[in-house]
Amino acid sequence: MDETHISRGFRSKRQEQTPKNRLPSGQYVTTDFPVLSAGPTPQIRVADWTFALQLNGSLLGKWSWDEFEALPQTTIKTDIHCVTRWSKLDTTWQGVTFDDLLKAVGFSEAPAPYIMAHCDGGYTTNVPVADLVGGRGMVVTRYEGLPIAPAHGGPARLLVPHLYLWKSGKWVRRIRFMQKDERGFWESLGYHNYGDPWKEQRYDGD
Ligand SMILES: Nc1nc2c(c(=O)[nH]1)N[C@H]1C(S)=C(S)[C@@H](COP(=O)(O)O)O[C@H]1N2
Ligand SMILES: [Mo]
């Protein structure tokens, strides 16, 4: 049996076996990893990379690459869902949970109910803190055990897998706490403010 035959058989079998309750409505399963970026891929050297947590213009914490790598590491396997309708099952990511970031700056709970993620290139996205705590959000630095490719957000991206993937800002450099919710890049351009794939919250008003 040739390899193409095996992999094709494997793929269709796998799609058949995808439980309905694992795929939000309007989504299909893909085995490749499309790249969706609103602008060019920035080339970021880890030697120049820093990551910061901010509140009202003041710095809560800032890490160099080596300092960030020394934070507690968590690995998760999760499905991801893009608003353009592809879903990818069982992706494995490693990085630092939002909970561990808070702990690292001495907070037992978040100082405000919303955050804006600020990314290299100017992309922004807003997320409620409730969707990041309890292990639900991370800043990840490895995909399938390897450094994340630049096109997919390397060296570090936000990962909020239970929301549409536009919330998972690539090249994240700064998370800013906000007392009042503000809209990020796509949220200001007609996409849903929250983006729950299980409720098909694709566009404003869904
Ligand atoms: N900085 C940044 N992050 C981003 C984007 C972007 O354009 N810039 N696109 C978002 C969108 S719309 C999606 S669907 C995912 C795509 O991630 P991927 O390219 O790794 O598949 O990244 C999100 N994060
Ligand atoms: Mo997207």
Coordinates of N, CA and C and ligand atoms in Angstrom, one line a residue:
M1 N 0.9 -1.2 0.0 CA 0.0 0.0 0.0 C 0.9 1.3 0.0
D2 N 0.6 2.2 -0.9 CA 1.5 3.4 -0.9 C 1.0 4.4 0.2
E3 N 1.9 5.3 0.4 CA 1.7 6.2 1.5 C 0.5 7.1 1.4
T4 N 0.3 7.6 0.1 CA -0.8 8.5 -0.1 C -2.1 7.8 0.3
H5 N -2.2 6.6 -0.1 CA -3.4 5.8 0.2 C -3.6 5.7 1.7
I6 N -2.6 5.4 2.4 CA -2.7 5.3 3.8 C -3.1 6.6 4.4
S7 N -2.5 7.7 4.0 CA -2.8 8.9 4.7 C -4.2 9.4 4.3
R8 N -4.6 9.1 3.1 CA -6.0 9.5 2.7 C -7.0 8.8 3.5
G9 N -6.7 7.5 3.6 CA -7.6 6.6 4.3 C -7.7 7.1 5.8
F10 N -6.6 7.4 6.3 CA -6.5 7.9 7.7 C -7.3 9.1 7.9
R11 N -7.2 10.1 6.9 CA -7.8 11.3 7.1 C -9.4 11.2 7.0
S12 N -9.8 10.4 6.1 CA -11.3 10.4 5.9 C -11.9 9.6 7.1
K13 N -11.2 8.6 7.6 CA -11.6 7.8 8.7 C -11.7 8.8 9.9
R14 N -10.7 9.6 10.0 CA -10.7 10.5 11.2 C -11.8 11.5 11.1
Q15 N -12.1 12.0 9.9 CA -13.2 12.9 9.8 C -14.5 12.3 10.2
E16 N -14.7 11.0 9.7 CA -15.9 10.3 10.1 C -16.0 10.1 11.6
Q17 N -14.9 10.0 12.2 CA -14.9 9.7 13.6 C -15.0 11.0 14.5
T18 N -14.9 12.2 13.8 CA -15.0 13.4 14.6 C -16.3 13.5 15.2
P19 N -16.4 13.4 16.5 CA -17.7 13.5 17.2 C -18.4 14.8 16.9
K20 N -19.6 14.8 16.6 CA -20.4 16.0 16.3 C -20.2 17.0 17.4
N21 N -20.1 16.6 18.6 CA -20.0 17.5 19.8 C -18.6 18.1 19.9
R22 N -17.7 17.8 19.0 CA -16.4 18.4 19.0 C -16.2 19.5 18.0
L23 N -17.2 19.6 17.1 CA -17.0 20.5 16.0 C -18.2 21.5 16.0
P24 N -17.9 22.8 16.3 CA -19.0 23.8 16.4 C -19.7 23.9 15.0
S25 N -20.9 24.3 15.0 CA -21.6 24.3 13.7 C -21.1 25.3 12.8
G26 N -21.0 25.0 11.5 CA -20.5 25.8 10.5 C -19.0 25.7 10.3
Q27 N -18.4 24.7 11.0 CA -16.9 24.5 10.9 C -16.6 23.2 10.2
Y28 N -15.5 23.1 9.5 CA -15.0 21.8 9.0 C -13.6 21.6 9.6
V29 N -13.2 20.3 9.6 CA -11.9 19.9 10.1 C -10.8 20.0 9.0
T30 N -9.7 20.6 9.3 CA -8.6 20.6 8.4 C -7.4 20.0 9.1
T31 N -6.5 19.4 8.3 CA -5.3 18.9 8.8 C -4.1 19.8 8.6
D32 N -4.2 20.7 7.6 CA -3.1 21.7 7.5 C -3.4 22.8 8.4
F33 N -2.5 23.8 8.4 CA -2.5 24.9 9.4 C -2.5 26.2 8.6
P34 N -3.7 26.7 8.2 CA -3.7 27.9 7.4 C -3.1 29.1 8.2
V35 N -2.5 30.1 7.4 CA -2.0 31.3 8.1 C -3.0 32.4 7.8
L36 N -3.5 33.1 8.8 CA -4.3 34.3 8.6 C -3.7 35.4 9.4
S37 N -3.2 36.4 8.6 CA -2.6 37.6 9.2 C -3.1 38.8 8.5
A38 N -3.4 39.9 9.2 CA -3.9 41.1 8.6 C -2.7 41.9 8.0
G39 N -1.5 41.6 8.3 CA -0.3 42.3 7.8 C 0.8 41.4 7.7
P40 N 2.0 41.9 7.4 CA 3.2 41.1 7.2 C 3.6 40.4 8.5
T41 N 4.3 39.3 8.3 CA 4.9 38.6 9.5 C 6.1 39.3 10.0
P42 N 6.1 39.8 11.3 CA 7.3 40.5 11.8 C 8.4 39.4 12.1
Q43 N 9.6 39.8 11.8 CA 10.7 38.9 12.2 C 11.3 39.4 13.5
I44 N 11.0 38.6 14.6 CA 11.4 39.0 15.9 C 12.5 38.2 16.5
R45 N 13.6 38.8 16.9 CA 14.7 38.1 17.5 C 14.4 37.9 19.0
V46 N 14.5 36.7 19.5 CA 14.2 36.6 21.0 C 15.1 37.5 21.8
A47 N 16.3 37.8 21.3 CA 17.2 38.6 22.1 C 16.6 40.0 22.3
D48 N 15.7 40.4 21.4 CA 15.1 41.8 21.5 C 13.7 41.7 22.1
W49 N 13.2 40.5 22.3 CA 11.8 40.3 22.7 C 11.6 40.6 24.2
T50 N 10.5 41.3 24.5 CA 10.1 41.4 25.9 C 8.6 41.2 25.9
F51 N 8.1 40.8 27.1 CA 6.7 40.7 27.3 C 6.3 41.4 28.5
A52 N 5.2 42.2 28.5 CA 4.8 43.0 29.6 C 3.4 42.9 30.0
L53 N 3.1 43.0 31.3 CA 1.7 43.2 31.8 C 1.5 44.6 32.3
Q54 N 0.4 45.2 31.9 CA 0.2 46.6 32.2 C -1.1 46.9 32.8
L55 N -1.2 47.9 33.7 CA -2.5 48.3 34.2 C -2.5 49.9 34.3
N56 N -3.4 50.5 33.6 CA -3.5 52.0 33.6 C -2.2 52.7 33.4
G57 N -1.5 52.2 32.4 CA -0.2 52.8 32.0 C 0.9 52.5 32.9
S58 N 0.7 51.7 34.0 CA 1.8 51.3 34.8 C 2.2 49.9 34.6
L59 N 3.5 49.6 34.8 CA 4.0 48.3 34.4 C 3.8 47.3 35.7
L60 N 3.1 46.2 35.5 CA 3.0 45.2 36.5 C 4.1 44.2 36.5
G61 N 4.6 44.0 35.3 CA 5.7 43.0 35.2 C 6.2 43.0 33.7
K62 N 7.5 42.7 33.6 CA 8.1 42.7 32.3 C 9.2 41.6 32.3
W63 N 9.2 40.8 31.2 CA 10.1 39.6 31.1 C 10.9 39.7 29.8
S64 N 12.2 39.3 29.9 CA 13.0 39.1 28.8 C 12.6 37.6 28.3
W65 N 13.1 37.2 27.2 CA 12.9 35.9 26.7 C 13.3 34.8 27.7
D66 N 14.5 35.0 28.2 CA 15.0 34.0 29.2 C 14.2 34.0 30.5
E67 N 13.8 35.1 30.9 CA 13.0 35.2 32.1 C 11.6 34.6 31.9
F68 N 11.1 34.8 30.7 CA 9.8 34.2 30.4 C 9.9 32.7 30.3
E69 N 10.9 32.2 29.7 CA 11.2 30.8 29.6 C 11.3 30.1 30.9
A70 N 11.7 30.9 31.9 CA 11.9 30.3 33.3 C 10.6 30.3 34.1
L71 N 9.6 30.9 33.6 CA 8.3 30.8 34.3 C 7.7 29.4 34.2
P72 N 6.8 29.0 35.1 CA 6.2 27.6 35.0 C 5.6 27.4 33.6
Q73 N 5.9 26.2 33.1 CA 5.5 25.9 31.8 C 4.3 24.9 31.8
T74 N 3.4 25.1 30.9 CA 2.2 24.2 30.9 C 2.0 23.8 29.4
T75 N 1.7 22.5 29.2 CA 1.4 22.0 27.9 C -0.1 21.6 27.8
I76 N -0.8 22.1 26.7 CA -2.2 21.6 26.5 C -2.4 21.1 25.1
K77 N -3.3 20.2 25.0 CA -3.8 19.7 23.7 C -5.2 20.2 23.6
T78 N -5.5 20.9 22.5 CA -6.8 21.5 22.3 C -7.2 21.6 20.9
D79 N -8.4 21.8 20.6 CA -8.9 22.1 19.3 C -9.0 23.6 19.1
I80 N -8.7 24.1 17.9 CA -8.8 25.5 17.6 C -9.8 25.7 16.5
H81 N -10.5 26.9 16.5 CA -11.6 27.2 15.6 C -11.4 28.6 15.0
C82 N -11.3 28.7 13.7 CA -11.1 30.0 13.0 C -12.5 30.4 12.5
V83 N -12.8 31.7 12.5 CA -14.0 32.2 12.0 C -14.2 32.0 10.5
T84 N -13.1 31.8 9.8 CA -13.2 31.4 8.4 C -13.6 30.0 8.2
R85 N -14.0 29.3 9.2 CA -14.7 28.0 9.3 C -13.8 26.8 9.3
W86 N -12.5 26.9 9.4 CA -11.7 25.7 9.6 C -11.5 25.5 11.1
S87 N -11.4 24.2 11.5 CA -11.1 23.9 12.8 C -10.0 22.8 12.8
K88 N -9.1 22.9 13.7 CA -8.0 22.0 13.8 C -8.0 21.2 15.1
L89 N -8.0 19.9 15.1 CA -8.2 19.1 16.3 C -6.8 18.8 16.9
D90 N -6.8 18.7 18.2 CA -5.7 18.1 18.9 C -4.4 18.8 18.6
T91 N -4.4 20.1 18.7 CA -3.1 20.9 18.6 C -2.5 21.0 19.9
T92 N -1.1 20.9 20.0 CA -0.4 20.9 21.2 C 0.4 22.1 21.4
W93 N 0.2 22.8 22.4 CA 0.9 24.1 22.7 C 1.6 24.1 24.1
Q94 N 2.7 24.8 24.2 CA 3.3 24.9 25.5 C 3.6 26.4 25.7
G95 N 3.4 26.8 27.0 CA 3.7 28.2 27.3 C 3.3 28.4 28.8
V96 N 3.0 29.7 29.1 CA 2.7 30.1 30.4 C 1.3 30.5 30.5
T97 N 0.6 29.9 31.5 CA -0.8 30.2 31.7 C -1.0 31.6 32.2
F98 N -2.1 32.2 31.9 CA -2.4 33.6 32.4 C -2.4 33.5 33.9
D99 N -2.9 32.4 34.6 CA -2.8 32.3 36.0 C -1.4 32.5 36.5
D100 N -0.4 31.8 35.8 CA 1.0 31.8 36.3 C 1.6 33.2 36.0
L101 N 1.1 33.9 35.0 CA 1.6 35.3 34.8 C 1.1 36.2 35.9
L102 N -0.1 36.0 36.3 CA -0.6 36.8 37.5 C 0.2 36.5 38.7
K103 N 0.4 35.3 39.0 CA 1.1 34.9 40.2 C 2.5 35.5 40.1
A104 N 3.1 35.5 39.0 CA 4.5 36.0 38.8 C 4.6 37.4 39.2
V105 N 3.5 38.2 39.0 CA 3.6 39.6 39.4 C 2.9 39.8 40.8
G106 N 2.7 38.7 41.5 CA 2.2 38.8 42.9 C 0.7 39.0 43.1
F107 N -0.1 38.7 42.0 CA -1.5 38.9 42.2 C -2.2 37.6 42.4
S108 N -3.1 37.6 43.4 CA -3.9 36.4 43.6 C -5.2 36.4 42.7
E109 N -5.6 37.6 42.2 CA -6.6 37.7 41.2 C -6.3 38.9 40.3
A110 N -7.0 38.9 39.2 CA -6.7 40.0 38.2 C -7.2 41.3 38.7
P111 N -6.4 42.4 38.4 CA -6.7 43.7 38.9 C -7.8 44.5 38.1
A112 N -8.3 43.9 37.0 CA -9.4 44.5 36.2 C -10.1 43.4 35.4
P113 N -11.3 43.6 35.0 CA -12.1 42.5 34.3 C -11.8 42.3 32.8
Y114 N -11.1 43.1 32.2 CA -10.8 42.9 30.7 C -9.4 43.1 30.4
I115 N -8.9 42.6 29.3 CA -7.6 42.9 28.8 C -7.6 43.2 27.3
M116 N -6.6 44.0 26.9 CA -6.3 44.1 25.5 C -5.0 43.5 25.3
A117 N -4.9 42.6 24.3 CA -3.6 42.1 23.9 C -3.1 43.0 22.8
H118 N -1.8 43.4 22.9 CA -1.1 44.3 21.9 C 0.0 43.5 21.3
C119 N 0.0 43.5 20.0 CA 0.9 42.6 19.2 C 1.8 43.4 18.4
D120 N 3.0 42.9 18.0 CA 3.9 43.5 17.1 C 3.1 43.7 15.8
G121 N 3.3 44.9 15.2 CA 2.6 45.2 13.9 C 1.3 45.9 14.2
G122 N 0.9 46.0 15.5 CA -0.3 46.9 15.8 C -1.6 46.1 16.0
Y123 N -1.6 44.9 15.7 CA -2.9 44.1 15.9 C -3.2 44.1 17.4
T124 N -4.5 44.2 17.7 CA -5.0 44.2 19.1 C -6.2 43.2 19.1
T125 N -6.5 42.7 20.3 CA -7.7 41.9 20.5 C -8.1 42.0 22.0
N126 N -9.4 42.1 22.3 CA -9.8 42.2 23.7 C -10.4 40.9 24.1
V127 N -10.2 40.6 25.4 CA -10.7 39.3 26.0 C -11.1 39.6 27.4
P128 N -12.2 39.1 27.9 CA -12.6 39.2 29.3 C -11.6 38.3 30.1
V129 N -11.2 38.8 31.3 CA -10.2 38.1 32.1 C -10.8 36.7 32.5
A130 N -12.1 36.7 32.7 CA -12.8 35.4 33.1 C -12.5 34.3 32.0
D131 N -12.2 34.7 30.8 CA -11.9 33.7 29.8 C -10.4 33.3 29.7
L132 N -9.6 34.0 30.6 CA -8.2 33.7 30.6 C -7.7 32.9 31.8
V133 N -8.4 33.2 33.0 CA -8.0 32.5 34.2 C -8.6 31.1 34.2
G134 N -8.1 30.4 35.2 CA -8.5 29.0 35.4 C -8.0 28.1 34.3
G135 N -6.8 28.5 33.8 CA -6.1 27.7 32.7 C -6.7 27.8 31.3
R136 N -7.6 28.8 31.2 CA -8.3 29.0 29.9 C -7.5 29.8 28.9
G137 N -6.5 30.5 29.3 CA -5.7 31.3 28.4 C -4.3 31.2 28.7
M138 N -3.5 31.3 27.7 CA -2.0 31.2 27.8 C -1.3 32.1 26.9
V139 N 0.0 32.3 27.2 CA 0.9 32.9 26.2 C 1.8 31.7 25.8
V140 N 1.7 31.3 24.6 CA 2.4 30.1 24.2 C 3.7 30.4 23.3
T141 N 4.7 29.5 23.5 CA 5.9 29.7 22.8 C 6.3 28.4 22.0
R142 N 5.6 27.3 22.1 CA 5.9 26.1 21.4 C 4.6 25.5 20.8
Y143 N 4.8 25.0 19.6 CA 3.7 24.4 18.9 C 4.2 23.0 18.5
E144 N 3.5 22.0 18.9 CA 3.9 20.6 18.7 C 5.4 20.4 19.1
G145 N 5.7 20.9 20.2 CA 7.1 20.7 20.8 C 8.2 21.6 20.2
L146 N 7.9 22.4 19.2 CA 8.9 23.2 18.6 C 8.6 24.7 18.7
P147 N 9.6 25.5 18.6 CA 9.3 27.0 18.6 C 8.2 27.3 17.5
I148 N 7.3 28.2 17.9 CA 6.2 28.5 17.0 C 6.8 29.2 15.7
A149 N 6.4 28.8 14.6 CA 6.9 29.4 13.3 C 6.4 30.9 13.3
P150 N 7.3 31.8 12.8 CA 6.9 33.2 12.8 C 5.5 33.5 12.2
A151 N 5.1 32.8 11.1 CA 3.8 33.1 10.5 C 2.7 32.7 11.4
H152 N 2.9 31.8 12.4 CA 1.9 31.4 13.3 C 2.0 32.1 14.7
G153 N 2.9 33.2 14.7 CA 2.9 34.0 15.9 C 4.2 33.9 16.7
G154 N 5.1 33.1 16.2 CA 6.4 33.0 17.0 C 7.1 34.4 17.1
P155 N 7.8 34.6 18.2 CA 8.1 33.6 19.2 C 7.0 33.4 20.2
A156 N 6.0 34.2 20.3 CA 5.0 34.0 21.4 C 3.6 34.6 20.9
R157 N 2.6 33.8 21.2 CA 1.2 34.3 20.8 C 0.3 34.0 22.0
L158 N -0.8 34.7 22.0 CA -1.8 34.4 23.0 C -2.6 33.2 22.5
L159 N -3.1 32.4 23.4 CA -3.9 31.2 23.0 C -5.1 31.2 23.9
V160 N -6.3 31.4 23.2 CA -7.6 31.3 24.0 C -8.5 30.4 23.1
P161 N -8.2 29.1 23.3 CA -8.8 28.1 22.3 C -10.3 28.0 22.3
H162 N -10.9 28.4 23.4 CA -12.4 28.2 23.4 C -13.1 29.4 22.7
L163 N -12.4 30.4 22.2 CA -12.9 31.5 21.4 C -12.4 31.4 20.0
Y164 N -13.1 32.0 19.0 CA -12.5 32.0 17.7 C -11.1 32.5 17.7
L165 N -10.3 32.0 16.8 CA -8.9 32.1 16.8 C -8.4 33.6 16.6
W166 N -9.2 34.5 16.2 CA -8.7 35.9 16.0 C -8.4 36.4 17.4
K167 N -9.0 35.8 18.5 CA -8.7 36.3 19.9 C -7.3 35.9 20.3
S168 N -6.7 34.9 19.6 CA -5.4 34.4 19.9 C -4.3 35.2 19.2
G169 N -4.0 36.4 19.7 CA -3.2 37.4 19.0 C -1.8 36.8 18.8
K170 N -1.3 36.9 17.6 CA 0.1 36.4 17.3 C 1.0 37.5 17.6
W171 N 2.3 37.2 17.9 CA 3.3 38.1 18.2 C 2.9 39.1 19.4
V172 N 2.3 38.5 20.4 CA 1.8 39.3 21.5 C 3.0 39.8 22.3
R173 N 3.0 41.1 22.7 CA 4.1 41.7 23.4 C 3.7 42.4 24.7
R174 N 2.3 42.5 24.8 CA 1.9 43.3 25.9 C 0.4 42.9 26.2
I175 N 0.1 42.7 27.5 CA -1.3 42.5 27.8 C -1.7 43.6 28.8
R176 N -2.7 44.4 28.4 CA -3.0 45.6 29.2 C -4.4 45.4 29.8
F177 N -4.4 45.4 31.2 CA -5.7 45.3 31.9 C -6.5 46.6 31.7
M178 N -7.9 46.4 31.6 CA -8.8 47.5 31.4 C -10.0 47.3 32.3
Q179 N -10.3 48.5 33.0 CA -11.5 48.5 33.8 C -12.8 48.3 33.0
K180 N -12.7 49.0 31.8 CA -13.9 49.0 30.9 C -13.5 48.3 29.6
D181 N -14.3 47.5 29.0 CA -14.1 46.7 27.8 C -13.8 47.7 26.6
E182 N -12.9 47.4 25.8 CA -12.6 48.2 24.6 C -12.5 47.1 23.5
R183 N -12.8 47.6 22.2 CA -12.7 46.6 21.1 C -11.3 46.6 20.5
G184 N -10.9 45.5 20.1 CA -9.6 45.3 19.4 C -9.8 45.5 17.9
F185 N -8.8 45.0 17.1 CA -8.8 45.2 15.7 C -10.0 44.7 14.9
W186 N -10.2 43.4 15.0 CA -11.4 42.8 14.3 C -12.7 43.1 14.9
E187 N -12.7 43.3 16.3 CA -13.9 43.6 17.0 C -14.4 45.0 16.6
S188 N -13.5 45.9 16.1 CA -13.9 47.2 15.7 C -14.4 47.2 14.2
L189 N -14.1 46.1 13.5 CA -14.4 46.0 12.1 C -15.6 45.1 11.8
G190 N -16.4 44.9 12.8 CA -17.7 44.1 12.5 C -17.7 42.7 13.0
Y191 N -16.6 42.2 13.5 CA -16.6 40.9 14.2 C -17.2 41.0 15.6
H192 N -17.6 39.8 16.0 CA -18.3 39.8 17.3 C -17.3 40.2 18.5
N193 N -17.8 40.8 19.5 CA -17.0 41.3 20.6 C -16.4 40.1 21.4
Y194 N -17.2 39.0 21.5 CA -16.8 37.9 22.3 C -16.3 36.7 21.5
G195 N -17.0 36.3 20.5 CA -16.5 35.3 19.6 C -16.6 33.8 20.1
D196 N -17.7 33.4 20.6 CA -17.8 32.0 21.0 C -18.2 31.2 19.8
P197 N -17.3 30.2 19.4 CA -17.6 29.4 18.3 C -18.8 28.5 18.5
W198 N -19.1 28.1 19.7 CA -20.2 27.2 20.0 C -21.5 27.9 19.9
K199 N -21.5 29.3 19.9 CA -22.7 30.1 19.6 C -22.7 30.7 18.3
E200 N -21.7 30.4 17.5 CA -21.5 31.0 16.2 C -21.5 32.5 16.2
Q201 N -20.8 33.1 17.2 CA -20.7 34.5 17.4 C -19.6 35.0 16.4
R202 N -19.9 35.1 15.1 CA -18.9 35.5 14.1 C -18.9 37.0 14.0
Y203 N -20.1 37.6 13.7 CA -20.1 39.0 13.5 C -21.0 39.7 14.6
D204 N -20.7 41.0 14.7 CA -21.5 41.8 15.6 C -23.0 41.5 15.4
G205 N -23.7 41.3 16.4 CA -25.1 41.0 16.3 C -25.5 39.5 16.2
D206 N -24.5 38.7 16.0 CA -24.8 37.2 16.0 C -25.2 36.7 17.4
Ligands
LIG1 N1 -0.9 39.8 15.5 C1 -1.9 39.2 14.8 N2 -2.5 38.2 15.4 C2 -3.5 37.5 14.8 C3 -3.9 37.9 13.5 C4 -3.3 39.0 12.9 O1 -3.6 39.4 11.8 N3 -2.3 39.6 13.6 N4 -5.0 37.2 12.9 C5 -5.9 36.5 13.8 C6 -6.8 35.6 13.1 S1 -8.0 36.4 12.2 C7 -6.7 34.3 13.1 S2 -7.8 33.2 12.4 C8 -5.5 33.6 13.7 C9 -4.8 32.8 12.7 O2 -3.7 32.1 13.3 P1 -2.8 31.3 12.4 O3 -2.3 32.2 11.3 O4 -1.7 30.7 13.2 O5 -3.6 30.2 11.8 O6 -4.6 34.5 14.3 C10 -5.1 35.7 14.9 N5 -4.1 36.5 15.5
MO2 MO -9.5 34.7 11.5

